[in-house]
Amino acid sequence: MTLLPGRRFAWALLAAVLGALVVGGVGSAAGLGYPSDSAVPLRGSGSGPVVVVGVPGLEWTDITPEDTPTLDGWRREGATGVLVVRGAHPLTCAADGWLTLGAGQRAAADLPGGGAGVCGPQGITLEEGTPLPGWETWLERTAARPLDAQLGTLADALATGGSGCVSAYGPLAAVGAADPVGEVRDVGPSLPEWDGRLSECSVHLVDGATGLADPETIADEGAAPAALDAELARVSAAWPEDTVVVVAGLSDTGTTPALRAVLVTGYEGPAGMLGSTSTRQWGMVATPDLTATVLTLAGATAGDGLPDAVAGQPVSVLDRGAAERLDRDLGVAAAASMVQQLAGPVLGALLVVFLAALVLAVRRSRTGAAVVATAAAAIPVSTFLAGLLPWWRPDSWVVAGVLLGLVILLWSALITAVAWSGPWRRTVVGPPAVVSAVTVAVLSLDVVWGGRLGLIGLLGVQPVVAGRFYGMGNVGFGIVAAAVLLLAAFLAAALGRGRTAAVVVLVLGAAVAVVDGWPGWGADFGGVPAILVSAGLLSLAAAGVRLTPLRFLLIGAAAAAVSTVLMVLDWLRPPEQRTHLGAFAQDVVDGTAWTVVLRKLDNSLGILVHYPVSWVAVLLLAAVVWGLARPDSPPGRLLAPLWQVPMLYAGSLALVVCWVIGWGLNDSGIAIVGIGLAIVVATLLAVRLRLDPGTGDPAHR
């Protein structure tokens, strides 16, 4: 069995990967990602009122021409999208949603009936002129959280900006209308008792649930859409013609977090899809974006701009037809909400399938078992490609989960067929190298073109929990980093040690670093130094140059410099266009960067505390380090046969360095380690099954 493919294969694979990245860059420049030149900011008349109707659990499937003609009409003539309602907890109950709207940042009221994984009935006693009951407790709990939410920002900004006040119609709406001390200036009746006449305030928050149905029904299933639609038709008849209306499912119901429906009507401009620079996804906005939009519509940002406490950005509208928007809204809401719940069961089922297939295959043929291992290594990229097929169409979650699993297996089979179809299949590292190349190309293209596959992928950014909406997430980076370092090691081995191999390693590492760290693409700070340092170390090994402390420090300094340059470039853009990188640079300037660091540290340590299974990745990483450092140790003897493949030992060291740096610089960095180990184990198993018995000497490999 030949270990390595020829140089022609190496050059062809390198050209394919770099060619894909060039195509991605050209497509991005042509407007395939976010933003779009045809989008326009959402603007009102400048003098009309703004009405926000908050509806617990509102989904696009609730709005139909037959049952909700008013809402359906507003949908057709206005701008629509899905709303990320995530507050301070994974499940956002009614009061939490209103409090987040009022703060412009993720928050939670922690009222009875909320938290503990279920949203029950929530009520609040409201007395005009007195602080909301429990407000001091909410302030204390908010201050203890690392999100730095400032309760009452909406009301305070309207008052201090001289643009008016905010009225509340219904007790829960008062939570969003309260000022920083918990007082609500103007309180109106609940929706069923309201005649629709608006007060003199410029902004009006309407509780779209209280009084329309039994509280238990609202808590479990959301407000009855038909009853709400009838009430909105009645009261909106009394509103001025230039009223801008926002209808939003501000919170979850029951036990399942999901993306909710949001629509805006009455503004000046075309009908279309909503988007914001905070999500950088057309058809998706978050609750803090609504806060920013309301303040902008009310004229409260004309002077000093948005308050620093508001985490969102004003929304824009991309001209699109009603049918296309509805199909997109339904698809994104269903897919993103489903993957949040299906990730564990589907990935667990796939693990069982591959373990069973591996056991059966290894009894018959080591080559057959290597094919199975190669297919397993293709699973991560296949979870992204699955988004190209509408697996989320079935109403049943069970059927959708089965269909998703089958689609992932289909893509894995196709990639494996390509990997084992050419003459390179007769070499040990040929098929794994092809899978690694496909993985790097697909995930990089998705990030450069806006991240739509990652948005609805099992291993994507998971927008329901509001961790990230675009760019390179930690799991995605873990996949790409493992794939590109394996690919670099394989290509360097095929080319033979020397300057050429070292340059190839650096080119691959630099290309992925640009994709990962460029503000308009990956917008990831922690991944850039991790990939650059590890690629730099691997390039030294490829060149046959000994690593010294000085060389290590120089590589680290260069990686830090590149990361800083990318961050500063983003910071130099206007505030509304900045990504995570520029926002952090501004935090450094303001002296508040420590709050971001503490939040990331809290998240990183919290994963180890709240998810004990994450310790499996920690223990496996420790075993790998032990095996690399001590060849005579049990894990060292297990790994020894792999060192027959040139550059694989150096590649393994580079992977460990990447994982350690990535873990330290990211809030959920253990995910980088976990998914990276999964890919590397499958890939190295595919290699090991085709090797002759024997051992390799790490010092010479």
XYZ file of C-alpha atoms in Angstrom:
701
model
C 0.000 0.000 0.000
C 1.408 3.373 -1.027
C 1.434 5.902 1.789
C 1.288 9.143 -0.158
C -0.242 10.403 -3.401
C 1.941 12.166 -5.941
C 2.805 15.832 -6.177
C 0.261 16.334 -8.976
C -2.524 15.275 -6.609
C -1.257 17.677 -3.947
C -1.153 20.630 -6.338
C -4.600 19.799 -7.742
C -6.172 19.591 -4.287
C -4.517 22.835 -3.194
C -5.726 24.572 -6.358
C -9.269 23.305 -5.798
C -9.416 24.644 -2.245
C -7.852 28.008 -3.068
C -10.011 28.281 -6.186
C -13.129 27.777 -4.088
C -12.016 30.527 -1.720
C -11.373 32.896 -4.633
C -14.838 32.163 -6.020
C -16.236 32.841 -2.566
C -14.479 36.179 -2.341
C -15.713 37.230 -5.785
C -19.257 36.211 -4.865
C -19.060 38.150 -1.624
C -17.888 41.250 -3.478
C -20.823 40.791 -5.864
C -23.271 40.986 -2.958
C -24.074 37.353 -2.163
C -23.682 37.967 1.558
C -24.900 40.771 3.824
C -25.614 43.648 3.281
C -27.255 44.354 -0.052
C -27.081 47.572 -2.039
C -30.817 47.357 -2.689
C -31.739 47.389 1.017
C -33.133 50.561 2.581
C -33.337 51.631 6.249
C -36.796 51.321 7.750
C -38.181 54.823 8.183
C -41.501 56.268 9.262
C -43.051 59.639 8.535
C -41.102 61.215 11.380
C -44.220 62.453 13.129
C -46.476 59.417 13.468
C -46.702 57.165 16.530
C -45.037 53.765 16.867
C -47.109 50.850 18.179
C -45.451 47.606 19.280
C -47.763 44.628 19.847
C -46.085 41.811 21.753
C -47.628 38.359 21.358
C -46.295 35.349 23.305
C -45.290 32.465 21.063
C -46.419 34.025 17.767
C -45.246 31.951 14.796
C -45.730 32.360 11.067
C -47.923 29.276 10.959
C -50.392 31.197 13.177
C -50.994 33.844 10.502
C -53.323 32.830 7.664
C -55.720 34.721 5.361
C -58.678 32.798 6.791
C -58.055 33.113 10.550
C -56.042 36.338 10.778
C -56.940 38.581 7.819
C -55.628 41.754 9.473
C -52.230 40.310 10.328
C -52.034 38.615 6.942
C -52.710 41.916 5.205
C -50.019 43.641 7.257
C -47.653 40.795 6.382
C -48.222 41.223 2.661
C -47.844 44.999 2.619
C -45.049 45.283 5.187
C -41.662 43.856 6.125
C -41.322 40.459 7.773
C -38.794 38.141 9.345
C -38.164 35.780 12.201
C -37.347 37.123 15.650
C -34.672 35.845 18.020
C -36.308 36.370 21.414
C -33.536 34.982 23.628
C -33.352 36.815 26.952
C -30.993 36.008 29.806
C -32.186 32.390 29.916
C -32.479 29.806 27.110
C -36.281 29.906 27.481
C -37.691 33.430 27.273
C -41.051 33.884 28.979
C -43.460 36.786 28.472
C -42.082 39.202 31.079
C -38.515 38.386 29.996
C -39.329 39.338 26.416
C -40.816 42.677 27.408
C -37.931 43.419 29.772
C -35.447 42.682 26.965
C -37.310 45.077 24.659
C -37.189 47.791 27.318
C -33.496 47.239 28.029
C -32.266 46.770 24.474
C -30.194 43.876 25.780
C -30.935 40.302 26.836
C -32.593 40.341 30.256
C -34.930 38.300 32.457
C -37.595 39.237 34.981
C -37.528 35.830 36.708
C -41.217 36.115 37.550
C -43.132 33.109 38.915
C -44.147 31.008 35.936
C -40.828 31.588 34.203
C -37.525 29.763 34.219
C -36.962 26.163 35.262
C -37.420 25.146 31.635
C -41.097 26.047 31.339
C -43.144 29.224 30.780
C -46.261 29.268 32.921
C -48.896 31.984 33.406
C -47.307 35.290 34.390
C -49.085 38.233 35.912
C -48.047 41.559 37.359
C -49.856 44.053 39.573
C -49.656 47.489 38.014
C -50.171 50.798 39.812
C -49.527 54.011 37.919
C -46.867 56.235 39.465
C -45.235 53.500 41.539
C -42.342 51.206 40.620
C -43.232 47.792 39.282
C -43.285 45.189 42.053
C -39.993 43.326 42.162
C -38.117 45.937 40.118
C -35.297 46.266 42.668
C -34.819 42.506 42.626
C -34.690 42.538 38.828
C -32.028 45.242 38.952
C -29.914 43.232 41.393
C -30.154 40.052 39.340
C -29.425 41.919 36.123
C -26.328 43.514 37.655
C -25.083 40.066 38.682
C -25.232 38.822 35.088
C -22.352 39.474 32.676
C -24.590 40.869 29.897
C -24.517 44.444 31.272
C -28.190 45.089 30.511
C -29.575 48.465 31.630
C -33.248 48.068 32.495
C -35.534 50.863 31.360
C -33.281 52.059 28.535
C -36.167 52.466 26.064
C -38.199 54.785 28.293
C -35.114 56.671 29.456
C -33.858 57.281 25.907
C -37.251 58.585 24.791
C -37.459 60.936 27.770
C -33.895 62.265 27.682
C -33.904 62.544 23.897
C -36.883 64.852 24.022
C -38.824 62.674 21.605
C -41.670 61.777 23.923
C -42.666 59.015 26.281
C -43.840 55.424 26.125
C -47.329 54.168 26.978
C -48.226 50.673 28.131
C -51.511 48.934 27.338
C -51.716 45.858 29.526
C -49.708 44.839 32.611
C -46.955 42.876 30.863
C -46.384 45.686 28.367
C -45.631 47.900 31.371
C -42.508 45.811 31.979
C -41.137 47.064 28.661
C -42.352 50.633 29.214
C -40.819 51.085 32.674
C -38.034 53.613 33.181
C -34.745 52.837 35.004
C -36.419 53.117 38.426
C -39.324 50.880 37.419
C -41.997 53.541 36.964
C -44.372 53.663 33.991
C -45.394 57.174 32.996
C -48.521 56.362 31.015
C -50.672 53.281 31.574
C -53.642 52.414 29.402
C -56.231 49.629 29.564
C -55.606 46.090 28.377
C -56.391 45.287 24.763
C -59.967 43.983 25.227
C -60.983 47.150 27.138
C -59.052 49.586 24.957
C -60.883 51.730 22.403
C -57.725 52.184 20.347
C -57.175 55.861 21.069
C -53.483 56.575 21.554
C -52.086 58.855 24.238
C -49.741 61.734 23.472
C -46.702 59.489 23.848
C -44.692 58.709 20.729
C -44.297 54.987 21.484
C -47.037 52.585 22.560
C -46.447 49.047 23.837
C -49.454 46.725 23.648
C -49.748 43.426 25.499
C -51.301 41.179 22.858
C -52.254 38.377 25.224
C -53.772 39.535 28.512
C -57.527 39.216 28.544
C -57.802 37.414 25.194
C -57.575 33.836 26.430
C -57.086 31.688 29.487
C -53.617 32.364 31.009
C -52.797 28.654 30.978
C -53.576 28.453 27.256
C -51.404 31.483 26.553
C -48.527 30.029 28.563
C -48.696 26.664 26.799
C -49.669 27.593 23.240
C -49.473 31.375 22.909
C -52.232 33.903 22.370
C -55.173 32.846 20.209
C -54.309 34.418 16.826
C -57.901 34.815 15.668
C -58.983 36.672 18.811
C -55.909 38.882 18.652
C -56.511 39.638 14.975
C -60.068 40.736 15.648
C -58.965 43.055 18.453
C -56.194 44.558 16.328
C -58.639 45.199 13.490
C -60.901 47.020 15.947
C -58.356 49.211 17.732
C -56.174 49.998 14.706
C -59.126 51.743 13.083
C -58.583 54.567 15.592
C -54.852 54.940 14.880
C -53.489 57.741 12.663
C -52.663 56.767 9.084
C -48.938 57.353 9.597
C -48.715 54.914 12.521
C -45.868 52.405 12.250
C -46.984 49.058 13.673
C -44.670 46.306 14.892
C -46.208 42.924 15.725
C -43.754 40.540 17.337
C -43.745 37.201 19.094
C -41.604 38.603 21.902
C -41.413 35.432 23.957
C -41.586 31.664 24.023
C -44.365 29.519 25.402
C -44.408 26.090 26.984
C -41.009 24.410 27.188
C -39.456 24.893 23.745
C -37.443 27.953 22.651
C -37.922 28.889 19.013
C -37.665 31.684 16.483
C -40.853 33.767 16.442
C -42.670 35.909 13.888
C -42.170 39.656 13.469
C -43.714 42.097 11.004
C -43.631 45.849 10.516
C -46.188 47.866 8.571
C -47.006 51.528 8.050
C -43.439 52.592 7.291
C -42.283 54.427 4.175
C -40.691 52.066 1.696
C -41.145 48.772 -0.127
C -42.426 45.529 1.315
C -39.637 43.081 1.985
C -37.468 41.154 4.410
C -36.182 42.590 7.668
C -32.492 42.513 8.494
C -29.987 44.229 10.758
C -26.236 44.534 11.063
C -26.380 42.761 14.421
C -27.628 39.513 12.851
C -26.324 40.152 9.303
C -29.040 37.795 8.054
C -31.904 38.823 5.807
C -35.169 37.695 7.330
C -33.820 37.534 10.898
C -33.650 40.176 13.627
C -33.362 40.080 17.418
C -35.403 41.804 20.115
C -32.683 44.444 20.813
C -32.924 45.356 17.110
C -36.575 46.218 17.700
C -35.539 48.481 20.581
C -33.093 50.287 18.301
C -35.710 50.522 15.549
C -38.383 51.948 17.841
C -35.984 54.597 19.142
C -34.976 55.500 15.582
C -38.580 55.738 14.381
C -39.460 57.916 17.381
C -36.576 60.294 16.679
C -34.710 59.515 19.892
C -31.436 58.837 18.055
C -31.261 62.094 16.111
C -28.768 63.645 18.529
C -26.210 61.287 20.043
C -27.358 58.147 18.260
C -28.332 54.925 19.973
C -27.660 54.596 23.704
C -24.611 52.464 24.450
C -26.814 50.086 26.429
C -28.755 49.048 23.310
C -27.133 45.945 21.848
C -29.157 45.945 18.634
C -29.178 48.017 15.460
C -32.071 49.588 13.503
C -33.526 47.248 10.918
C -33.405 47.620 7.153
C -35.713 46.248 4.467
C -34.717 44.213 1.414
C -37.355 44.329 -1.322
C -38.909 40.870 -1.753
C -42.354 39.530 -2.676
C -44.798 38.259 -0.052
C -44.761 34.624 -1.214
C -40.958 34.437 -1.251
C -40.769 36.049 2.188
C -43.312 33.693 3.704
C -41.520 30.650 2.339
C -38.197 31.916 3.669
C -39.610 32.898 7.071
C -41.328 29.544 7.517
C -38.225 27.647 6.417
C -35.714 29.488 8.584
C -37.986 29.460 11.628
C -38.715 25.752 11.306
C -35.168 24.651 10.490
C -33.356 26.784 13.068
C -35.842 25.886 15.801
C -35.783 22.184 14.951
C -32.003 21.782 14.855
C -31.845 23.184 18.367
C -33.923 20.246 19.585
C -32.762 17.598 17.093
C -28.998 18.032 17.456
C -28.594 15.546 20.293
C -30.888 12.781 18.988
C -29.726 12.960 15.351
C -26.008 13.130 16.145
C -26.425 10.329 18.678
C -28.208 8.163 16.124
C -25.502 8.838 13.531
C -22.835 7.827 16.045
C -24.597 4.523 16.678
C -24.974 3.898 12.935
C -21.287 4.465 12.235
C -20.071 2.458 15.210
C -22.238 -0.467 14.117
C -21.086 -0.129 10.498
C -17.461 0.032 11.609
C -17.749 -3.107 13.735
C -19.366 -5.018 10.881
C -16.908 -3.725 8.269
C -13.722 -4.381 10.209
C -14.594 -8.079 10.498
C -14.606 -8.404 6.716
C -12.108 -5.904 5.367
C -9.821 -3.262 6.796
C -10.292 -1.269 3.596
C -14.059 -1.401 4.035
C -13.660 -0.195 7.604
C -11.448 2.636 6.328
C -14.250 3.646 3.958
C -16.657 3.782 6.906
C -14.200 5.900 8.906
C -13.808 8.247 5.932
C -17.580 8.618 5.747
C -17.651 9.419 9.459
C -15.063 12.162 8.916
C -17.401 13.623 6.267
C -20.351 13.877 8.672
C -19.543 17.380 10.030
C -19.465 19.016 6.593
C -22.530 16.980 5.607
C -24.538 18.560 8.438
C -23.992 21.906 6.704
C -24.747 20.632 3.203
C -28.004 19.162 4.537
C -29.386 22.710 4.556
C -29.487 22.638 0.748
C -32.456 20.237 0.929
C -35.713 21.179 2.743
C -35.657 18.445 5.389
C -37.690 20.694 7.742
C -40.909 20.537 5.690
C -42.655 17.737 7.647
C -44.855 18.908 10.515
C -43.709 16.029 12.702
C -40.425 16.578 14.503
C -39.774 12.835 14.441
C -40.222 12.633 10.673
C -38.106 15.758 10.180
C -35.378 14.288 12.381
C -35.324 11.026 10.442
C -35.268 12.919 7.144
C -32.428 15.130 8.379
C -30.392 12.090 9.383
C -30.937 10.489 5.981
C -29.955 13.679 4.142
C -26.738 13.900 6.181
C -25.944 10.269 5.375
C -26.614 10.958 1.693
C -24.134 13.833 1.593
C -21.596 11.802 3.532
C -21.956 8.966 1.028
C -21.493 11.337 -1.924
C -18.355 12.897 -0.442
C -16.977 9.462 0.426
C -17.651 8.251 -3.115
C -15.631 11.156 -4.504
C -12.853 10.548 -1.987
C -12.545 6.896 -3.032
C -13.197 7.275 -6.769
C -9.881 8.488 -8.184
C -6.447 6.915 -8.445
C -5.561 8.504 -5.094
C -7.728 5.837 -3.437
C -4.757 3.493 -3.720
C -2.823 5.686 -1.275
C -3.297 5.789 2.486
C -3.880 9.525 2.868
C -5.594 10.258 -0.469
C -9.260 9.752 0.570
C -8.921 11.523 3.955
C -7.187 14.429 2.211
C -10.117 14.812 -0.196
C -12.628 14.848 2.676
C -10.543 17.473 4.489
C -10.398 19.615 1.340
C -14.160 19.406 0.805
C -14.737 20.352 4.440
C -12.504 23.424 4.249
C -14.019 24.569 0.950
C -17.686 24.124 1.904
C -17.527 25.762 5.327
C -15.371 28.621 4.059
C -17.732 29.321 1.157
C -20.720 29.296 3.490
C -19.102 31.797 5.841
C -18.019 34.091 3.005
C -21.490 34.004 1.442
C -23.373 34.887 4.604
C -23.533 31.674 6.612
C -26.997 30.479 5.581
C -26.065 26.797 5.889
C -24.535 27.349 9.308
C -27.685 29.163 10.375
C -29.793 26.011 10.024
C -27.157 23.311 10.466
C -26.883 20.808 13.311
C -23.327 21.990 13.952
C -23.983 25.602 12.995
C -24.315 28.793 15.004
C -27.674 27.899 16.640
C -29.416 31.320 16.376
C -32.243 30.331 18.727
C -29.901 30.718 21.701
C -28.541 34.005 20.270
C -24.938 32.917 20.614
C -24.106 34.017 17.097
C -25.968 34.723 13.861
C -23.204 34.959 11.269
C -19.533 34.332 10.752
C -17.468 31.488 12.129
C -18.871 29.940 15.295
C -16.742 27.881 17.644
C -17.994 24.549 16.337
C -17.544 25.681 12.745
C -14.034 26.869 13.497
C -13.238 23.577 15.196
C -14.301 21.740 12.035
C -12.376 23.983 9.640
C -9.263 24.133 11.818
C -9.033 20.358 12.150
C -9.666 19.862 8.431
C -7.175 22.468 7.209
C -4.357 21.309 9.501
C -4.891 17.694 8.466
C -4.984 18.768 4.826
C -1.829 20.853 5.248
C 0.002 17.919 6.826
C -1.122 15.535 4.066
C -0.132 17.929 1.259
C 3.210 18.742 2.859
C 3.930 15.023 3.131
C 2.999 14.481 -0.523
C 5.211 17.352 -1.656
C 8.128 16.302 0.514
C 9.837 18.317 3.206
C 11.294 21.602 2.038
C 10.539 25.232 1.328
C 7.692 24.427 -1.074
C 5.847 22.326 1.491
C 6.318 25.023 4.131
C 4.866 27.676 1.821
C 1.846 25.478 1.046
C 1.159 25.062 4.771
C 1.415 28.814 5.347
C -0.827 29.610 2.374
C -3.544 27.257 3.608
C -3.295 28.585 7.157
C -3.337 32.206 6.028
C -6.316 31.630 3.718
C -8.395 30.078 6.487
C -7.278 32.811 8.915
C -8.545 35.482 6.501
C -11.876 33.699 6.087
C -12.159 33.259 9.848
C -11.100 36.748 10.881
C -12.216 39.095 8.100
C -14.936 41.367 9.586
C -17.444 40.772 6.792
C -16.915 37.008 6.796
C -15.939 34.949 9.828
C -15.584 37.917 12.222
C -13.849 35.635 14.721
C -11.053 36.984 16.897
C -10.075 33.897 18.880
C -9.663 31.598 15.901
C -7.130 33.710 13.995
C -4.189 33.381 16.414
C -5.020 29.711 16.964
C -4.829 28.812 13.276
C -1.869 31.077 12.501
C 0.287 29.807 15.361
C -0.478 26.162 14.593
C 0.106 26.656 10.852
C 3.349 28.472 11.596
C 4.608 25.594 13.729
C 3.581 23.066 11.085
C 5.371 25.058 8.388
C 8.606 24.924 10.392
C 8.293 21.152 10.547
C 7.563 21.015 6.809
C 10.687 23.057 6.121
C 12.767 20.891 8.432
C 13.557 23.861 10.688
C 13.975 23.254 14.408
C 11.546 25.023 16.727
C 13.194 27.315 19.276
C 11.637 29.522 21.978
C 12.481 32.620 19.949
C 10.821 31.259 16.812
C 7.750 30.307 18.832
C 7.525 33.832 20.272
C 7.908 35.369 16.815
C 5.123 33.195 15.422
C 2.883 34.125 18.349
C 3.639 37.821 17.947
C 2.872 37.685 14.232
C -0.441 35.929 14.893
C -1.384 38.492 17.545
C -0.469 41.329 15.190
C -2.653 39.968 12.386
C -5.575 39.515 14.795
C -5.169 43.072 16.073
C -5.041 44.503 12.546
C -8.282 42.731 11.618
C -9.934 44.028 14.784
C -8.784 47.607 14.175
C -9.917 47.507 10.535
C -13.391 46.576 11.714
C -13.312 49.241 14.429
C -12.532 51.920 11.845
C -15.893 51.294 10.184
C -19.037 53.174 11.307
C -20.457 51.751 14.577
C -23.580 50.370 12.901
C -21.430 48.347 10.482
C -19.058 46.811 13.025
C -19.020 43.135 13.861
C -17.885 41.414 17.073
C -14.289 42.433 16.344
C -14.903 46.163 16.098
C -17.306 46.116 19.026
C -14.623 44.543 21.219
C -12.074 47.129 20.069
C -14.512 49.845 21.133
C -14.901 48.098 24.484
C -11.124 48.285 24.876
C -11.206 52.016 24.108
C -14.073 52.547 26.566
C -12.358 50.516 29.268
C -15.205 47.990 29.447
C -13.501 45.101 27.677
C -13.140 43.287 30.978
C -16.901 42.714 31.081
C -16.707 40.905 27.739
C -13.738 38.856 28.936
C -15.548 37.946 32.157
C -18.666 36.940 30.222
C -16.642 34.695 27.939
C -14.781 33.186 30.895
C -18.078 32.615 32.693
C -19.502 30.876 29.632
C -16.382 28.763 29.153
C -16.263 27.570 32.750
C -20.038 27.253 32.874
C -19.986 24.692 30.076
C -17.712 22.436 32.121
C -20.008 22.829 35.130
C -23.403 22.533 33.456
C -22.469 20.027 30.732
C -20.405 17.255 32.346
C -20.129 15.475 28.981
C -17.711 18.240 27.930
C -15.155 16.665 30.270
C -14.878 13.817 27.765
C -13.172 16.246 25.381
C -10.885 17.463 28.167
C -9.831 13.919 29.076
C -9.298 12.927 25.442
C -7.175 16.023 24.860
C -5.099 15.155 27.918
C -4.642 11.612 26.596
C -3.495 12.923 23.206
C -1.000 15.281 24.840
C 0.294 12.410 26.984
C 0.674 10.199 23.938
C 2.525 12.843 21.935
C 4.822 13.755 24.811
C 5.526 10.183 25.970
C 5.740 7.685 23.088
C 6.133 4.821 25.585
C 2.831 5.648 27.328
C -0.363 3.662 26.571
C -1.791 6.389 24.279
C 1.686 6.879 22.798
C 1.911 3.214 21.814
C -1.607 3.417 20.361
C -0.651 6.380 18.192
C 2.806 5.123 17.200
C 1.810 3.306 13.957
C 0.455 6.574 12.569
C 3.903 8.130 12.553
C 4.751 6.004 9.519
C 3.025 8.794 7.584
C 5.414 11.747 7.190
C 4.254 15.032 8.779
C 1.419 13.363 10.694
C 3.197 13.652 14.043
C 3.930 17.334 13.391
C 0.348 17.804 12.233
C -0.933 16.265 15.463
C 1.205 18.643 17.519
C -0.141 21.576 15.509
C -3.699 20.414 16.145
C -3.118 20.267 19.901
C -1.649 23.789 19.877
C -4.646 25.036 17.887
C -7.102 23.427 20.294
C -5.416 24.814 23.398
C -5.246 28.370 22.024
C -8.771 28.169 20.625
C -10.116 26.889 23.926
C -8.435 29.702 25.841
C -9.567 32.532 23.560
C -13.220 31.571 23.000
C -16.195 31.542 25.333
C -17.237 27.997 24.430
C -13.820 26.923 23.253
C -14.181 23.376 24.542
C -16.499 22.867 21.553
C -13.479 23.499 19.303
C -11.638 20.710 21.092
C -14.587 18.312 21.032
C -15.520 18.575 17.363
C -11.868 18.728 16.343
C -11.124 15.499 18.186
C -14.109 13.816 16.534
C -12.861 14.697 13.044
C -9.257 13.792 13.798
C -10.176 10.446 15.368
C -12.263 9.471 12.327
C -9.572 10.660 9.896
C -6.674 8.976 11.683
C -8.698 5.797 12.030
C -9.167 5.784 8.244
C -5.385 6.136 7.926
C -4.521 3.565 10.600
C -6.740 0.865 9.110
C -4.706 0.933 5.880
C -1.245 0.992 7.438
C 0.975 -2.040 7.745
C 1.812 -3.093 11.307
C 4.757 -1.243 12.701
C 5.689 1.982 14.368
C 7.031 5.301 13.292
C 9.636 7.426 14.995
C 8.174 10.829 15.967
C 11.611 12.405 15.892
C 11.888 11.720 12.186
C 8.261 12.016 11.123
